[in-house]
Structures are given as structure tokens and as C-alpha cells.
Amino acid sequence: MLFSFLRPFCALLLMGCAAGAMATPALASAQDDPYGDWVGTLVTDKGTCPDTYESVLQIRSDKLFFAPATGTLVLHGTPDKDHKRFHAQLMLKDAKDKPLPMVFEGHPEGDTIVGVFGTPNCRAHVVLQRPKNTGWSHFLGDR
């Protein structure tokens, strides 16, 4: 064959991909390793909430961000040192110039972060997980 010299290389590449897929490391708990991105969909408990799209929580060592329904509004906060509580807020004003607070409060629970989101017109809960889909999994055809 014309490309027979590539056969050993392709075989090694496929074996490496298969070994990597089988050797998936156990995920650390959300309290032990909270850093990175977390996603989940808000579930409305009361009022009208942005529960159509996934919300994103992004935790860094010195700051955190929560974007309800991956919208344009972003709540800001600072994680506590022992990773037991995640608080973010944004203070806006409504059309009548009254305060319009938005608050996210979460805590680790196993390998998830469980939280509540609230505004004067909304109360919702959410279970956030690490995103399942990555560019590499799409490359391998795993969706």
C-alpha cells in the first residue's frame, strides 16, 4: 500500500487513545478541588428565573464568577479559604431606581456544588457539575 509506513504509527496512536480513555482518573471532591468551571441549570422555586439555559460558576483561587443562564450579567465573589462556601453577588438598580440585588450562594456536596440563586423576583436552586464535554472528547467522537 502507498501509506503502509503509517500503519505502525496509527496503531500506536489508537492504543494510546484507548488507554487514555480507560485510565480516567477519579475526580476530586468539589471541596478538595473546587477550581475551574461548573455548569448547571437553575430550577425555579418561586417567581420568574432564568432557567432556560445552563448557568456557569467559575472558581479561581482568589475570585469567583456566577453567570445565570450564561447571560450577560455576572455576579462576583471571593471563595473562602476552606472551600465550604461560595458567595457571589451583583447589585443593580431597577427601572424605578430601587436596589436590585442578585445573589448566588453555594457549597460543595460530593463532586458537585449545590447552590441557590435569588433576586427580588426569583428564587432558584441549582446543582453544578464539571462540564462533561471537552474539545478532546469531541475530537474522539465522544458526545
mmCIF file with all atom_site columns, N, CA, C and O in Angstrom, residues 103-132:
data_model
loop_
_atom_site.group_PDB
_atom_site.id
_atom_site.type_symbol
_atom_site.label_atom_id
_atom_site.label_alt_id
_atom_site.label_comp_id
_atom_site.label_asym_id
_atom_site.label_entity_id
_atom_site.label_seq_id
_atom_site.pdbx_PDB_ins_code
_atom_site.Cartn_x
_atom_site.Cartn_y
_atom_site.Cartn_z
_atom_site.occupancy
_atom_site.B_iso_or_equiv
_atom_site.pdbx_formal_charge
_atom_site.auth_seq_id
_atom_site.auth_comp_id
_atom_site.auth_asym_id
_atom_site.auth_atom_id
_atom_site.pdbx_PDB_model_num
ATOM 1   N N  . VAL A 1 103 ? -28.000 37.381 44.010 1.00 0.00 ? 103 VAL A N  1
ATOM 2   C CA . VAL A 1 103 ? -27.099 36.670 44.912 1.00 0.00 ? 103 VAL A CA 1
ATOM 3   C C  . VAL A 1 103 ? -27.054 35.188 44.550 1.00 0.00 ? 103 VAL A C  1
ATOM 4   O O  . VAL A 1 103 ? -28.079 34.569 44.277 1.00 0.00 ? 103 VAL A O  1
ATOM 5   N N  . PHE A 1 104 ? -25.833 34.640 44.551 1.00 0.00 ? 104 PHE A N  1
ATOM 6   C CA . PHE A 1 104 ? -25.627 33.197 44.443 1.00 0.00 ? 104 PHE A CA 1
ATOM 7   C C  . PHE A 1 104 ? -24.925 32.747 45.709 1.00 0.00 ? 104 PHE A C  1
ATOM 8   O O  . PHE A 1 104 ? -23.960 33.363 46.147 1.00 0.00 ? 104 PHE A O  1
ATOM 9   N N  . GLU A 1 105 ? -25.408 31.672 46.300 1.00 0.00 ? 105 GLU A N  1
ATOM 10  C CA . GLU A 1 105 ? -24.803 31.090 47.497 1.00 0.00 ? 105 GLU A CA 1
ATOM 11  C C  . GLU A 1 105 ? -24.709 29.589 47.272 1.00 0.00 ? 105 GLU A C  1
ATOM 12  O O  . GLU A 1 105 ? -25.711 28.942 46.991 1.00 0.00 ? 105 GLU A O  1
ATOM 13  N N  . GLY A 1 106 ? -23.491 29.042 47.350 1.00 0.00 ? 106 GLY A N  1
ATOM 14  C CA . GLY A 1 106 ? -23.315 27.622 47.100 1.00 0.00 ? 106 GLY A CA 1
ATOM 15  C C  . GLY A 1 106 ? -22.355 26.974 48.076 1.00 0.00 ? 106 GLY A C  1
ATOM 16  O O  . GLY A 1 106 ? -21.635 27.656 48.811 1.00 0.00 ? 106 GLY A O  1
ATOM 17  N N  . HIS A 1 107 ? -22.360 25.645 48.074 1.00 0.00 ? 107 HIS A N  1
ATOM 18  C CA . HIS A 1 107 ? -21.440 24.875 48.916 1.00 0.00 ? 107 HIS A CA 1
ATOM 19  C C  . HIS A 1 107 ? -21.158 23.534 48.234 1.00 0.00 ? 107 HIS A C  1
ATOM 20  O O  . HIS A 1 107 ? -21.977 23.036 47.462 1.00 0.00 ? 107 HIS A O  1
ATOM 21  N N  . PRO A 1 108 ? -19.990 22.951 48.512 1.00 0.00 ? 108 PRO A N  1
ATOM 22  C CA . PRO A 1 108 ? -19.672 21.658 47.906 1.00 0.00 ? 108 PRO A CA 1
ATOM 23  C C  . PRO A 1 108 ? -20.508 20.539 48.507 1.00 0.00 ? 108 PRO A C  1
ATOM 24  O O  . PRO A 1 108 ? -20.827 20.556 49.694 1.00 0.00 ? 108 PRO A O  1
ATOM 25  N N  . GLU A 1 109 ? -20.877 19.607 47.672 1.00 0.00 ? 109 GLU A N  1
ATOM 26  C CA . GLU A 1 109 ? -21.592 18.417 48.114 1.00 0.00 ? 109 GLU A CA 1
ATOM 27  C C  . GLU A 1 109 ? -21.130 17.261 47.231 1.00 0.00 ? 109 GLU A C  1
ATOM 28  O O  . GLU A 1 109 ? -21.574 17.133 46.086 1.00 0.00 ? 109 GLU A O  1
ATOM 29  N N  . GLY A 1 110 ? -20.187 16.470 47.747 1.00 0.00 ? 110 GLY A N  1
ATOM 30  C CA . GLY A 1 110 ? -19.604 15.396 46.952 1.00 0.00 ? 110 GLY A CA 1
ATOM 31  C C  . GLY A 1 110 ? -18.800 15.967 45.807 1.00 0.00 ? 110 GLY A C  1
ATOM 32  O O  . GLY A 1 110 ? -17.951 16.822 45.999 1.00 0.00 ? 110 GLY A O  1
ATOM 33  N N  . ASP A 1 111 ? -19.111 15.513 44.579 1.00 0.00 ? 111 ASP A N  1
ATOM 34  C CA . ASP A 1 111 ? -18.398 16.034 43.418 1.00 0.00 ? 111 ASP A CA 1
ATOM 35  C C  . ASP A 1 111 ? -19.208 17.103 42.684 1.00 0.00 ? 111 ASP A C  1
ATOM 36  O O  . ASP A 1 111 ? -18.992 17.367 41.509 1.00 0.00 ? 111 ASP A O  1
ATOM 37  N N  . THR A 1 112 ? -20.161 17.737 43.391 1.00 0.00 ? 112 THR A N  1
ATOM 38  C CA . THR A 1 112 ? -20.970 18.818 42.836 1.00 0.00 ? 112 THR A CA 1
ATOM 39  C C  . THR A 1 112 ? -20.898 20.036 43.753 1.00 0.00 ? 112 THR A C  1
ATOM 40  O O  . THR A 1 112 ? -20.419 19.957 44.885 1.00 0.00 ? 112 THR A O  1
ATOM 41  N N  . ILE A 1 113 ? -21.401 21.143 43.249 1.00 0.00 ? 113 ILE A N  1
ATOM 42  C CA . ILE A 1 113 ? -21.615 22.332 44.064 1.00 0.00 ? 113 ILE A CA 1
ATOM 43  C C  . ILE A 1 113 ? -23.108 22.616 44.005 1.00 0.00 ? 113 ILE A C  1
ATOM 44  O O  . ILE A 1 113 ? -23.683 22.747 42.922 1.00 0.00 ? 113 ILE A O  1
ATOM 45  N N  . VAL A 1 114 ? -23.731 22.662 45.161 1.00 0.00 ? 114 VAL A N  1
ATOM 46  C CA . VAL A 1 114 ? -25.162 22.895 45.269 1.00 0.00 ? 114 VAL A CA 1
ATOM 47  C C  . VAL A 1 114 ? -25.363 24.338 45.696 1.00 0.00 ? 114 VAL A C  1
ATOM 48  O O  . VAL A 1 114 ? -24.664 24.827 46.590 1.00 0.00 ? 114 VAL A O  1
ATOM 49  N N  . GLY A 1 115 ? -26.306 25.018 45.056 1.00 0.00 ? 115 GLY A N  1
ATOM 50  C CA . GLY A 1 115 ? -26.478 26.415 45.402 1.00 0.00 ? 115 GLY A CA 1
ATOM 51  C C  . GLY A 1 115 ? -27.878 26.929 45.188 1.00 0.00 ? 115 GLY A C  1
ATOM 52  O O  . GLY A 1 115 ? -28.753 26.227 44.665 1.00 0.00 ? 115 GLY A O  1
ATOM 53  N N  . VAL A 1 116 ? -28.064 28.172 45.608 1.00 0.00 ? 116 VAL A N  1
ATOM 54  C CA . VAL A 1 116 ? -29.316 28.889 45.383 1.00 0.00 ? 116 VAL A CA 1
ATOM 55  C C  . VAL A 1 116 ? -28.975 30.222 44.726 1.00 0.00 ? 116 VAL A C  1
ATOM 56  O O  . VAL A 1 116 ? -27.917 30.804 44.964 1.00 0.00 ? 116 VAL A O  1
ATOM 57  N N  . PHE A 1 117 ? -29.879 30.662 43.897 1.00 0.00 ? 117 PHE A N  1
ATOM 58  C CA . PHE A 1 117 ? -29.764 31.955 43.222 1.00 0.00 ? 117 PHE A CA 1
ATOM 59  C C  . PHE A 1 117 ? -31.025 32.731 43.531 1.00 0.00 ? 117 PHE A C  1
ATOM 60  O O  . PHE A 1 117 ? -32.121 32.170 43.504 1.00 0.00 ? 117 PHE A O  1
ATOM 61  N N  . GLY A 1 118 ? -30.871 34.012 43.826 1.00 0.00 ? 118 GLY A N  1
ATOM 62  C CA . GLY A 1 118 ? -32.046 34.796 44.142 1.00 0.00 ? 118 GLY A CA 1
ATOM 63  C C  . GLY A 1 118 ? -31.942 36.249 43.723 1.00 0.00 ? 118 GLY A C  1
ATOM 64  O O  . GLY A 1 118 ? -30.855 36.830 43.685 1.00 0.00 ? 118 GLY A O  1
ATOM 65  N N  . THR A 1 119 ? -33.104 36.788 43.386 1.00 0.00 ? 119 THR A N  1
ATOM 66  C CA . THR A 1 119 ? -33.312 38.212 43.129 1.00 0.00 ? 119 THR A CA 1
ATOM 67  C C  . THR A 1 119 ? -34.646 38.538 43.798 1.00 0.00 ? 119 THR A C  1
ATOM 68  O O  . THR A 1 119 ? -35.326 37.635 44.299 1.00 0.00 ? 119 THR A O  1
ATOM 69  N N  . PRO A 1 120 ? -35.058 39.804 43.801 1.00 0.00 ? 120 PRO A N  1
ATOM 70  C CA . PRO A 1 120 ? -36.382 40.080 44.370 1.00 0.00 ? 120 PRO A CA 1
ATOM 71  C C  . PRO A 1 120 ? -37.527 39.347 43.663 1.00 0.00 ? 120 PRO A C  1
ATOM 72  O O  . PRO A 1 120 ? -38.570 39.110 44.255 1.00 0.00 ? 120 PRO A O  1
ATOM 73  N N  . ASN A 1 121 ? -37.325 38.957 42.396 1.00 0.00 ? 121 ASN A N  1
ATOM 74  C CA . ASN A 1 121 ? -38.384 38.290 41.631 1.00 0.00 ? 121 ASN A CA 1
ATOM 75  C C  . ASN A 1 121 ? -38.126 36.815 41.359 1.00 0.00 ? 121 ASN A C  1
ATOM 76  O O  . ASN A 1 121 ? -38.884 36.187 40.623 1.00 0.00 ? 121 ASN A O  1
ATOM 77  N N  . CYS A 1 122 ? -37.062 36.265 41.918 1.00 0.00 ? 122 CYS A N  1
ATOM 78  C CA . CYS A 1 122 ? -36.678 34.896 41.572 1.00 0.00 ? 122 CYS A CA 1
ATOM 79  C C  . CYS A 1 122 ? -36.018 34.218 42.756 1.00 0.00 ? 122 CYS A C  1
ATOM 80  O O  . CYS A 1 122 ? -35.210 34.810 43.461 1.00 0.00 ? 122 CYS A O  1
ATOM 81  N N  . ARG A 1 123 ? -36.359 32.954 42.929 1.00 0.00 ? 123 ARG A N  1
ATOM 82  C CA . ARG A 1 123 ? -35.612 32.085 43.845 1.00 0.00 ? 123 ARG A CA 1
ATOM 83  C C  . ARG A 1 123 ? -35.503 30.738 43.148 1.00 0.00 ? 123 ARG A C  1
ATOM 84  O O  . ARG A 1 123 ? -36.497 30.156 42.737 1.00 0.00 ? 123 ARG A O  1
ATOM 85  N N  . ALA A 1 124 ? -34.241 30.262 42.994 1.00 0.00 ? 124 ALA A N  1
ATOM 86  C CA . ALA A 1 124 ? -34.000 29.011 42.281 1.00 0.00 ? 124 ALA A CA 1
ATOM 87  C C  . ALA A 1 124 ? -32.874 28.248 42.954 1.00 0.00 ? 124 ALA A C  1
ATOM 88  O O  . ALA A 1 124 ? -32.051 28.826 43.654 1.00 0.00 ? 124 ALA A O  1
ATOM 89  N N  . HIS A 1 125 ? -32.866 26.942 42.741 1.00 0.00 ? 125 HIS A N  1
ATOM 90  C CA . HIS A 1 125 ? -31.751 26.129 43.209 1.00 0.00 ? 125 HIS A CA 1
ATOM 91  C C  . HIS A 1 125 ? -31.058 25.511 41.998 1.00 0.00 ? 125 HIS A C  1
ATOM 92  O O  . HIS A 1 125 ? -31.624 25.448 40.905 1.00 0.00 ? 125 HIS A O  1
ATOM 93  N N  . VAL A 1 126 ? -29.807 25.076 42.215 1.00 0.00 ? 126 VAL A N  1
ATOM 94  C CA . VAL A 1 126 ? -29.022 24.541 41.110 1.00 0.00 ? 126 VAL A CA 1
ATOM 95  C C  . VAL A 1 126 ? -28.009 23.537 41.638 1.00 0.00 ? 126 VAL A C  1
ATOM 96  O O  . VAL A 1 126 ? -27.508 23.685 42.755 1.00 0.00 ? 126 VAL A O  1
ATOM 97  N N  . VAL A 1 127 ? -27.766 22.503 40.858 1.00 0.00 ? 127 VAL A N  1
ATOM 98  C CA . VAL A 1 127 ? -26.686 21.550 41.122 1.00 0.00 ? 127 VAL A CA 1
ATOM 99  C C  . VAL A 1 127 ? -25.689 21.726 39.983 1.00 0.00 ? 127 VAL A C  1
ATOM 100 O O  . VAL A 1 127 ? -26.022 21.498 38.821 1.00 0.00 ? 127 VAL A O  1
ATOM 101 N N  . LEU A 1 128 ? -24.489 22.145 40.339 1.00 0.00 ? 128 LEU A N  1
ATOM 102 C CA . LEU A 1 128 ? -23.457 22.425 39.350 1.00 0.00 ? 128 LEU A CA 1
ATOM 103 C C  . LEU A 1 128 ? -22.453 21.279 39.300 1.00 0.00 ? 128 LEU A C  1
ATOM 104 O O  . LEU A 1 128 ? -22.029 20.776 40.343 1.00 0.00 ? 128 LEU A O  1
ATOM 105 N N  . GLN A 1 129 ? -22.097 20.882 38.086 1.00 0.00 ? 129 GLN A N  1
ATOM 106 C CA . GLN A 1 129 ? -21.129 19.807 37.870 1.00 0.00 ? 129 GLN A CA 1
ATOM 107 C C  . GLN A 1 129 ? -20.043 20.318 36.932 1.00 0.00 ? 129 GLN A C  1
ATOM 108 O O  . GLN A 1 129 ? -20.241 21.286 36.208 1.00 0.00 ? 129 GLN A O  1
ATOM 109 N N  . ARG A 1 130 ? -18.927 19.630 36.935 1.00 0.00 ? 130 ARG A N  1
ATOM 110 C CA . ARG A 1 130 ? -17.892 19.978 35.963 1.00 0.00 ? 130 ARG A CA 1
ATOM 111 C C  . ARG A 1 130 ? -18.429 19.660 34.575 1.00 0.00 ? 130 ARG A C  1
ATOM 112 O O  . ARG A 1 130 ? -19.140 18.672 34.389 1.00 0.00 ? 130 ARG A O  1
ATOM 113 N N  . PRO A 1 131 ? -18.105 20.498 33.587 1.00 0.00 ? 131 PRO A N  1
ATOM 114 C CA . PRO A 1 131 ? -18.600 20.231 32.226 1.00 0.00 ? 131 PRO A CA 1
ATOM 115 C C  . PRO A 1 131 ? -18.138 18.873 31.733 1.00 0.00 ? 131 PRO A C  1
ATOM 116 O O  . PRO A 1 131 ? -16.998 18.469 31.941 1.00 0.00 ? 131 PRO A O  1
ATOM 117 N N  . LYS A 1 132 ? -19.035 18.151 31.103 1.00 0.00 ? 132 LYS A N  1
ATOM 118 C CA . LYS A 1 132 ? -18.726 16.814 30.598 1.00 0.00 ? 132 LYS A CA 1
ATOM 119 C C  . LYS A 1 132 ? -18.045 16.874 29.236 1.00 0.00 ? 132 LYS A C  1
ATOM 120 O O  . LYS A 1 132 ? -17.187 16.079 28.935 1.00 0.00 ? 132 LYS A O  1
#
